[in-house]
Amino acid sequence: MARQARRREKLRWSKLYTFSCIRPPVLLDPEISPPLQGPGFSRVVYCNQPRVHRKKPFRYPTNYISTTKYNAITFFPKALFEQFRRVANIYFLLAAILSLTPVAPFSAVSMIAPLCFVVGLSMAKEALEDWRRFVQDMKVNNRKVNIHKGGGSFGYKPWQKIRVGDVVKVEKDQFFPADLLLLSSSYEDGICYVETMNLDGETNLKVKRCLEATLSLEDDKAFQDFSAIIRCEDPNPNLYSFVGNFEYDQLVFALDPSQILLRDSKLRNTSYVFGVAIFTGHDSKVMQNATSSPSKRSRIEKKMDQIIYILFTLLVVISLISSIGFAVKTKYGMPEWWYMQPGNTTNLYDPTQPALSGIFHLVTALILYGYLLPISLYVSIELVKVLQAMFINQDIQMYDEEIGKPAQARTSNLNEELGQVDTILSDKTGTLTCNQMDFLKCSIAGVSYGVGSSEVEIAAAKLMASEMTNGQGRLSGNQNPWESGAFRNSEIELESGVTCKIDKARKSTVKGFSFEDNRLLDGNWTAEINADVILMFFRVLALCHTAIPEPNEETGSFNYESESPDEGAFLVAAREFGFEFCKRTQSSVFLRERYPSSEPVTREFKVLNILEFSSKRKRMSVILSDEEGQILLLCKGADSIIFERLSKNGRMYEGETSKHLNEYGEAGLRTLALAYRKLEESEYSSWNAEFVKAKTAIGPEREALLENMADLMEKDLTLVGATGVEDKLQKGVPQCIDKLAQAGLKIWVLTGDKMETAINIGFACSLLRQGMKQICISTLTPDPLAQDTKKVVKESVSLQITNALQMIKLEKDPHAAFALIIDGKTLSYALEDDLRYDFLSLAVDCASVICCRVSPKQKAMVTRLVKEGTGRTTLAIGDGANDVGMIQEADIGVGISGVEGMQAVMASDFSIAQFRFLERLLVVHGHWCYKRIAQMICYFFYKNIAFGLTLFYFEAYTGFSGQSVYDDWYMLLFNVILTSLPVISLGVFEQDVSSDVCLQFPALYQQGPKNLFFDWYRILGWMANGIYSSLVIFFLSINVFYDQAFREGGQTADMAAVGTTMFTCIIWAVNMQIALIMSHFTWIQHLFVWGSVATWYLFLAGYGALSPLYSRNAYRILAEALAPAPIYWAATLLVTAACNLPYLTHISFQRLINPLDHHVIQEIKYFGKDVEDRHMWTRERSKARQETKIGFTARVDAKIRLLRSKLHKKYSSLGPFSSSS
């Protein structure tokens, strides 16, 4: 099979490529060149001898990887540490220990059992979530790969079995399992194509080439006696560098990054490669870029700790008051209380040692008033968060039918954080884009072709038509142009005369080709005036590339394996236009041309040279000879690069083409200019002779020589046209970004892709737009004679940042928008300690930020800077292994569970199938979860303060005796049963507005980032409400029953009757309070709230029916004592009304005088105004969006301002004529 593949792929690309893989073998003299050694260069790899590395001094790690937080050994101590980071749990642990002493007012079981339950439940949840990460890890670790077993025999083993030194055979479209040194490939000259999208986000393929010395290792048997030694750098996170030596056949060869295949990149367009493992497992560069799984806590949970501190302080204060009061009573009152037998006491109440008695009573009080710190709060929150996560997982609106994956809350600890996000940091490739290019428009000979519209144009035109139809704004006189019929057609004219159809979205039948224009299709172009230029345009499309055609048996056509998706789209377009690239040999390419002749003709073009694309050159050229012997240079590249290389006679169409390029860019398309040059044979021969000398030169100047030779050839070009290719965004991405921007979220794009691509995507997503001022921070090439190059570059970056800050500060136009664009090299300086906060200040002042060519480590560093520098909640979203660092560093990490690897998902807190689902995850679920958890916690503290302080009041009322007014069973059931289900229903089902309204009014989301429902004003307000309620409950109940006849016989109430009545009032008051809080009722809420009240009466009746041995003072208390007494029911009604009256007054006053956004929307929906008065509903919707300078809405607003300005000028100029007539 290997031999057959090698025969099929006899393409010696090394004779064609100029920059990527033609490297003369670097042979080092071992006697002259010192071996790599010392710090940072200590790694030694014995190839094909993996067992050597298991022993000292090597002990290199296996290829097993883990992204879990725990393992079998560390789970118990680390999980316990996580639980006792919660200060309330520390208090309950101390209380549980003290409950074992005689001073405890309750039994030890009643304190220890709840603590064990709470901590155990939380640890079980942590274990379950980490188990899911472990399962994902094992899926990766158990992938199969071909490994040399010895004797020239290969066999499949799991990835985790690979050791350093193993020879591995990787086949087409497989991921590399470790960092490998390329030994040979299925191509004769040992090159291979690698897709690194998982590492750096780039979609174009990289060319790798092995050393000439290992080309002979061409099949399995060749490795029977293979041995070599690699000495290289130690493991490090730098993806773009590698330094090492290769000792083979008593010779030493230098290694560089062009021979290294990194883990998680993918083999493309190559049948197989052989490689030897250099770095495995966590030593590999991609794992070096990963950070350890962090322990994340939400801001609400951290703030809850501060509330616990306040309540603990309150607990200590009232306990001190109680103990001091007890000590005073013990000293002065105890000797007179003969019935207490003061002569026969213990240290717990000894009149001779009141201070010691007070200390013992302090411990008793700390445990007794522990109801101020609700241990059940943590259980309830854990349960609520798990149920919230289940709703997120089961949301059908976030289910992707194409790949069959739902949204998944991989951890439920951060649900409420989703509602407080301030900044989103997003990857580009695979996250915003789906890496599919569509040929949409082209400009040939100064004529623009293609009447279809990009997604950007369609959505922008729809918004503009909507704005115009709504008739907002009157310009002059009695005439309102916005309400006229001129703008209500199915087409709308955008800037520069581009007409956009908005009837319906286009449906492309050919993948990669969405072109619509009959002037060029079906051979109609032959009737055009410039048919010869159009012919050359199509040939440039079909010939200027490095792709390989593969027959498609199903369609009878060809699939193209190209270095970039752009090339694939060009070849598909050329085929649809009638110029099908059908065959490539070592020296020729073949086109099947259907036009201009009547019958298809196959033409051969001999390939002489390829000057391939690089991010530095920004262009690509091929030199070939046609069937008539004419030598042609065909070139495509960035318009700025091509235009400066045009000849005087080749600029005929430059003006019109430049205009079309600007229009295509505004439409969010990727653009390239196409040109050609005819060469004389003598001119080419002399150039080629010099070119061959440059290619074979040895030394550092070789690359510069090649650049100069390429420049000599790529000049005096003739422009033929330009292309507009749409980088297909994932479905719904522009709309999602627009909605998130309206919700007030800032969006940064961090990509490993080159700057031009990132800028194009910025336009496509409306993160950038025409008129937005771009601030490009870059590193200028320093003077080579400068003494301190790094210092010069750093000063340059600092100056650029300072100037940009000053420019923004001096800007007067309120509608002006700035975009910051910076590359990875510059970012390395901007992230240094003395510049990082200046850079952050500049970035925060800009409407959008795009960071290009950034490494995974830099993504994490930028995320950390934003998180720590702004103090706001950050969310990072990505789909590849290169995004793991920033996903883990951000407050919330979201992984895209797309078609590529699952590394990002494994490291994430939430996973979604497509970027567009982020809108619903944040604007709907985030908003709901934040308000639910915030209101739930505030209510929990309210009810526990209201309940717990009544114990203190009664103790003070009874001489600080430590006596509880309530039966032990009442106190046990208060948080567990009688008030737990209503608060859980609040945390799970509460909706201030429906999901549709959340999406229609995105500004509602800002209630989370502004923390309106969990700020100190609201927290202290609820605490004050709890204190007020406790005072009302206690003193009203005591005063009502104090000296009133309670029963028919004239008896007054005893402590059991008073305590039960007070408890009834508490149950009614807190359940009525939660009913007033709820905005959204279902039968579940009604059942839980009113069912809890009913449960109290059922319990009281059942408990009283038990034998007095069990029910004690509560024997038949409801049936015989309380129920027949009207004062019991009257007191309940009076206390419940008095407790809830202040909240009812407050909320009524707020809704009337100063309503919040959701109050207004609730009333509109309740009175049906959204149906009766659509104009008012639309107006409210337009107001309910944050002012933003990015997104479709901002783009359309800018267009409308421009059109209004033009129309205003037009009508102003017509004013005198209209008045005179």
mmCIF file of C-alpha atoms in Angstrom, residues 957-1176:
data_model
loop_
_atom_site.group_PDB
_atom_site.id
_atom_site.type_symbol
_atom_site.label_atom_id
_atom_site.label_comp_id
_atom_site.label_asym_id
_atom_site.label_seq_id
_atom_site.Cartn_x
_atom_site.Cartn_y
_atom_site.Cartn_z
ATOM 1 C CA TYR A 957 -36.911 38.440 77.332
ATOM 2 C CA THR A 958 -36.324 35.367 79.555
ATOM 3 C CA GLY A 959 -33.225 36.587 81.364
ATOM 4 C CA PHE A 960 -30.652 35.288 78.829
ATOM 5 C CA SER A 961 -31.440 31.773 79.928
ATOM 6 C CA GLY A 962 -30.588 30.107 76.625
ATOM 7 C CA GLN A 963 -34.187 28.889 76.384
ATOM 8 C CA SER A 964 -35.614 28.497 72.876
ATOM 9 C CA VAL A 965 -39.213 29.604 72.321
ATOM 10 C CA TYR A 966 -39.666 26.995 69.580
ATOM 11 C CA ASP A 967 -39.887 23.242 69.719
ATOM 12 C CA ASP A 968 -36.722 21.526 68.416
ATOM 13 C CA TRP A 969 -38.708 19.944 65.570
ATOM 14 C CA TYR A 970 -39.979 23.334 64.426
ATOM 15 C CA MET A 971 -36.435 24.636 64.166
ATOM 16 C CA LEU A 972 -35.216 21.536 62.350
ATOM 17 C CA LEU A 973 -38.033 21.684 59.772
ATOM 18 C CA PHE A 974 -37.894 25.454 59.155
ATOM 19 C CA ASN A 975 -35.092 25.396 56.565
ATOM 20 C CA VAL A 976 -35.395 21.759 55.531
ATOM 21 C CA ILE A 977 -39.080 21.521 54.584
ATOM 22 C CA LEU A 978 -41.263 24.489 55.490
ATOM 23 C CA THR A 979 -39.390 27.205 53.560
ATOM 24 C CA SER A 980 -37.025 25.283 51.270
ATOM 25 C CA LEU A 981 -39.223 24.395 48.298
ATOM 26 C CA PRO A 982 -40.569 27.911 47.631
ATOM 27 C CA VAL A 983 -37.065 29.365 47.531
ATOM 28 C CA ILE A 984 -35.925 26.544 45.219
ATOM 29 C CA SER A 985 -38.858 27.249 42.908
ATOM 30 C CA LEU A 986 -37.809 30.929 42.922
ATOM 31 C CA GLY A 987 -34.273 29.954 41.885
ATOM 32 C CA VAL A 988 -35.404 27.552 39.168
ATOM 33 C CA PHE A 989 -38.611 28.931 37.610
ATOM 34 C CA GLU A 990 -38.646 32.699 38.193
ATOM 35 C CA GLN A 991 -38.814 34.833 35.038
ATOM 36 C CA ASP A 992 -39.100 38.594 35.189
ATOM 37 C CA VAL A 993 -39.781 38.483 31.426
ATOM 38 C CA SER A 994 -40.080 35.674 28.875
ATOM 39 C CA SER A 995 -37.204 34.471 26.716
ATOM 40 C CA ASP A 996 -38.620 36.228 23.634
ATOM 41 C CA VAL A 997 -38.789 39.534 25.496
ATOM 42 C CA CYS A 998 -35.195 39.061 26.742
ATOM 43 C CA LEU A 999 -34.083 38.832 23.104
ATOM 44 C CA GLN A 1000 -36.270 41.731 21.986
ATOM 45 C CA PHE A 1001 -35.012 43.976 24.821
ATOM 46 C CA PRO A 1002 -31.293 43.141 25.053
ATOM 47 C CA ALA A 1003 -30.582 46.134 27.317
ATOM 48 C CA LEU A 1004 -32.274 44.200 30.136
ATOM 49 C CA TYR A 1005 -29.056 42.185 30.265
ATOM 50 C CA GLN A 1006 -27.227 45.185 31.749
ATOM 51 C CA GLN A 1007 -29.006 44.578 35.056
ATOM 52 C CA GLY A 1008 -26.431 41.831 35.574
ATOM 53 C CA PRO A 1009 -23.151 43.649 34.804
ATOM 54 C CA LYS A 1010 -24.459 46.647 36.789
ATOM 55 C CA ASN A 1011 -25.310 44.195 39.590
ATOM 56 C CA LEU A 1012 -28.661 45.853 40.266
ATOM 57 C CA PHE A 1013 -30.043 42.871 42.175
ATOM 58 C CA PHE A 1014 -27.062 42.009 44.352
ATOM 59 C CA ASP A 1015 -25.484 45.307 45.276
ATOM 60 C CA TRP A 1016 -25.010 46.374 48.885
ATOM 61 C CA TYR A 1017 -28.014 48.672 48.763
ATOM 62 C CA ARG A 1018 -30.287 45.728 47.973
ATOM 63 C CA ILE A 1019 -28.517 43.276 50.291
ATOM 64 C CA LEU A 1020 -28.641 45.631 53.281
ATOM 65 C CA GLY A 1021 -32.238 46.479 52.372
ATOM 66 C CA TRP A 1022 -33.220 42.829 52.620
ATOM 67 C CA MET A 1023 -31.301 42.475 55.884
ATOM 68 C CA ALA A 1024 -33.164 45.501 57.256
ATOM 69 C CA ASN A 1025 -36.422 43.928 56.078
ATOM 70 C CA GLY A 1026 -35.486 40.763 57.969
ATOM 71 C CA ILE A 1027 -34.701 42.722 61.158
ATOM 72 C CA TYR A 1028 -37.983 44.641 60.843
ATOM 73 C CA SER A 1029 -39.940 41.412 60.320
ATOM 74 C CA SER A 1030 -38.303 39.763 63.345
ATOM 75 C CA LEU A 1031 -39.239 42.723 65.531
ATOM 76 C CA VAL A 1032 -42.828 42.734 64.281
ATOM 77 C CA ILE A 1033 -43.210 38.960 64.649
ATOM 78 C CA PHE A 1034 -41.825 38.827 68.168
ATOM 79 C CA PHE A 1035 -43.226 41.940 69.795
ATOM 80 C CA LEU A 1036 -46.667 41.791 68.183
ATOM 81 C CA SER A 1037 -47.011 38.123 69.132
ATOM 82 C CA ILE A 1038 -45.809 38.683 72.698
ATOM 83 C CA ASN A 1039 -47.993 41.748 73.239
ATOM 84 C CA VAL A 1040 -51.064 40.125 71.726
ATOM 85 C CA PHE A 1041 -50.746 37.068 73.987
ATOM 86 C CA TYR A 1042 -49.111 38.667 77.051
ATOM 87 C CA ASP A 1043 -52.116 39.207 79.278
ATOM 88 C CA GLN A 1044 -55.011 38.257 77.008
ATOM 89 C CA ALA A 1045 -57.421 35.473 77.767
ATOM 90 C CA PHE A 1046 -56.497 32.780 75.309
ATOM 91 C CA ARG A 1047 -58.954 29.940 75.896
ATOM 92 C CA GLU A 1048 -62.621 29.769 76.767
ATOM 93 C CA GLY A 1049 -61.813 29.180 80.401
ATOM 94 C CA GLY A 1050 -59.928 32.504 80.545
ATOM 95 C CA GLN A 1051 -56.452 30.932 80.640
ATOM 96 C CA THR A 1052 -53.531 32.909 79.186
ATOM 97 C CA ALA A 1053 -51.163 31.410 76.642
ATOM 98 C CA ASP A 1054 -48.175 29.376 77.767
ATOM 99 C CA MET A 1055 -44.758 29.332 76.096
ATOM 100 C CA ALA A 1056 -45.728 26.488 73.755
ATOM 101 C CA ALA A 1057 -48.774 28.404 72.466
ATOM 102 C CA VAL A 1058 -46.847 31.655 72.049
ATOM 103 C CA GLY A 1059 -43.943 29.893 70.345
ATOM 104 C CA THR A 1060 -46.228 28.003 67.956
ATOM 105 C CA THR A 1061 -48.142 31.177 67.106
ATOM 106 C CA MET A 1062 -44.903 33.071 66.463
ATOM 107 C CA PHE A 1063 -43.707 30.232 64.252
ATOM 108 C CA THR A 1064 -47.003 30.243 62.336
ATOM 109 C CA CYS A 1065 -46.568 33.984 61.769
ATOM 110 C CA ILE A 1066 -43.020 33.405 60.473
ATOM 111 C CA ILE A 1067 -44.184 30.698 58.044
ATOM 112 C CA TRP A 1068 -46.959 32.928 56.701
ATOM 113 C CA ALA A 1069 -44.800 36.082 56.552
ATOM 114 C CA VAL A 1070 -41.844 34.575 54.677
ATOM 115 C CA ASN A 1071 -44.033 32.625 52.233
ATOM 116 C CA MET A 1072 -46.160 35.689 51.513
ATOM 117 C CA GLN A 1073 -42.934 37.613 50.979
ATOM 118 C CA ILE A 1074 -41.649 35.159 48.375
ATOM 119 C CA ALA A 1075 -45.033 35.237 46.645
ATOM 120 C CA LEU A 1076 -44.679 39.023 46.347
ATOM 121 C CA ILE A 1077 -41.154 38.634 44.923
ATOM 122 C CA MET A 1078 -42.205 36.229 42.169
ATOM 123 C CA SER A 1079 -43.128 37.699 38.795
ATOM 124 C CA HIS A 1080 -43.871 34.407 37.060
ATOM 125 C CA PHE A 1081 -46.213 31.822 38.564
ATOM 126 C CA THR A 1082 -46.766 28.281 37.386
ATOM 127 C CA TRP A 1083 -48.669 25.561 39.205
ATOM 128 C CA ILE A 1084 -45.320 24.459 40.655
ATOM 129 C CA GLN A 1085 -44.764 27.772 42.437
ATOM 130 C CA HIS A 1086 -48.335 27.788 43.747
ATOM 131 C CA LEU A 1087 -47.941 24.218 44.974
ATOM 132 C CA PHE A 1088 -44.626 24.908 46.710
ATOM 133 C CA VAL A 1089 -45.568 28.248 48.318
ATOM 134 C CA TRP A 1090 -49.071 27.465 49.526
ATOM 135 C CA GLY A 1091 -48.195 23.814 49.987
ATOM 136 C CA SER A 1092 -45.463 24.829 52.450
ATOM 137 C CA VAL A 1093 -48.017 26.753 54.510
ATOM 138 C CA ALA A 1094 -50.413 23.800 54.382
ATOM 139 C CA THR A 1095 -47.592 21.434 55.324
ATOM 140 C CA TRP A 1096 -47.009 23.431 58.497
ATOM 141 C CA TYR A 1097 -50.605 22.930 59.638
ATOM 142 C CA LEU A 1098 -50.555 19.250 58.658
ATOM 143 C CA PHE A 1099 -47.320 18.742 60.558
ATOM 144 C CA LEU A 1100 -48.675 20.590 63.600
ATOM 145 C CA ALA A 1101 -51.810 18.455 63.612
ATOM 146 C CA GLY A 1102 -49.871 15.218 63.126
ATOM 147 C CA TYR A 1103 -47.151 16.105 65.625
ATOM 148 C CA GLY A 1104 -49.775 17.078 68.217
ATOM 149 C CA ALA A 1105 -51.565 13.785 67.703
ATOM 150 C CA LEU A 1106 -48.510 11.846 68.841
ATOM 151 C CA SER A 1107 -48.103 10.665 72.410
ATOM 152 C CA PRO A 1108 -46.984 13.362 74.892
ATOM 153 C CA LEU A 1109 -43.795 11.323 75.251
ATOM 154 C CA TYR A 1110 -42.892 12.558 71.750
ATOM 155 C CA SER A 1111 -44.861 15.752 71.244
ATOM 156 C CA ARG A 1112 -44.268 17.052 74.791
ATOM 157 C CA ASN A 1113 -45.752 20.549 75.158
ATOM 158 C CA ALA A 1114 -47.156 20.466 71.616
ATOM 159 C CA TYR A 1115 -49.615 17.643 72.415
ATOM 160 C CA ARG A 1116 -52.872 18.413 70.524
ATOM 161 C CA ILE A 1117 -51.848 22.065 70.520
ATOM 162 C CA LEU A 1118 -53.521 22.899 67.201
ATOM 163 C CA ALA A 1119 -56.732 20.946 67.683
ATOM 164 C CA GLU A 1120 -57.433 21.906 71.292
ATOM 165 C CA ALA A 1121 -55.581 25.165 71.944
ATOM 166 C CA LEU A 1122 -54.846 27.232 68.835
ATOM 167 C CA ALA A 1123 -57.480 26.401 66.238
ATOM 168 C CA PRO A 1124 -60.475 27.206 68.475
ATOM 169 C CA ALA A 1125 -58.914 30.544 69.561
ATOM 170 C CA PRO A 1126 -59.836 33.502 67.270
ATOM 171 C CA ILE A 1127 -56.879 35.439 68.665
ATOM 172 C CA TYR A 1128 -54.518 32.892 67.053
ATOM 173 C CA TRP A 1129 -55.937 33.517 63.577
ATOM 174 C CA ALA A 1130 -56.203 37.267 64.122
ATOM 175 C CA ALA A 1131 -52.583 37.470 65.295
ATOM 176 C CA THR A 1132 -51.451 35.473 62.258
ATOM 177 C CA LEU A 1133 -53.283 37.816 59.887
ATOM 178 C CA LEU A 1134 -52.097 40.965 61.667
ATOM 179 C CA VAL A 1135 -48.432 39.950 61.854
ATOM 180 C CA THR A 1136 -48.305 38.689 58.242
ATOM 181 C CA ALA A 1137 -49.803 41.941 56.939
ATOM 182 C CA ALA A 1138 -47.517 44.112 59.085
ATOM 183 C CA CYS A 1139 -44.404 42.193 57.940
ATOM 184 C CA ASN A 1140 -45.137 42.506 54.222
ATOM 185 C CA LEU A 1141 -46.603 45.996 54.145
ATOM 186 C CA PRO A 1142 -43.229 47.846 53.814
ATOM 187 C CA TYR A 1143 -42.092 45.690 50.856
ATOM 188 C CA LEU A 1144 -45.476 46.082 49.167
ATOM 189 C CA THR A 1145 -45.295 49.848 49.644
ATOM 190 C CA HIS A 1146 -41.722 49.996 48.346
ATOM 191 C CA ILE A 1147 -42.387 47.966 45.199
ATOM 192 C CA SER A 1148 -45.599 49.909 44.444
ATOM 193 C CA PHE A 1149 -43.809 53.234 44.857
ATOM 194 C CA GLN A 1150 -40.922 52.046 42.652
ATOM 195 C CA ARG A 1151 -43.191 50.814 39.852
ATOM 196 C CA LEU A 1152 -45.148 54.075 39.975
ATOM 197 C CA ILE A 1153 -42.371 56.651 40.361
ATOM 198 C CA ASN A 1154 -39.084 55.061 39.267
ATOM 199 C CA PRO A 1155 -39.778 51.766 37.450
ATOM 200 C CA LEU A 1156 -36.987 49.485 36.265
ATOM 201 C CA ASP A 1157 -36.932 48.368 32.639
ATOM 202 C CA HIS A 1158 -38.558 45.022 33.320
ATOM 203 C CA HIS A 1159 -41.343 46.712 35.308
ATOM 204 C CA VAL A 1160 -42.324 48.735 32.231
ATOM 205 C CA ILE A 1161 -42.208 45.663 29.975
ATOM 206 C CA GLN A 1162 -44.249 43.584 32.438
ATOM 207 C CA GLU A 1163 -47.005 46.191 32.474
ATOM 208 C CA ILE A 1164 -47.011 46.525 28.676
ATOM 209 C CA LYS A 1165 -47.344 42.741 28.348
ATOM 210 C CA TYR A 1166 -49.956 42.512 31.121
ATOM 211 C CA PHE A 1167 -52.240 45.110 29.522
ATOM 212 C CA GLY A 1168 -51.664 43.685 26.026
ATOM 213 C CA LYS A 1169 -50.189 46.925 24.663
ATOM 214 C CA ASP A 1170 -47.594 44.940 22.671
ATOM 215 C CA VAL A 1171 -50.507 43.689 20.519
ATOM 216 C CA GLU A 1172 -52.807 46.735 20.584
ATOM 217 C CA ASP A 1173 -50.142 49.392 20.012
ATOM 218 C CA ARG A 1174 -47.359 47.954 17.855
ATOM 219 C CA HIS A 1175 -45.842 51.378 17.241
ATOM 220 C CA MET A 1176 -45.348 51.937 20.959
#
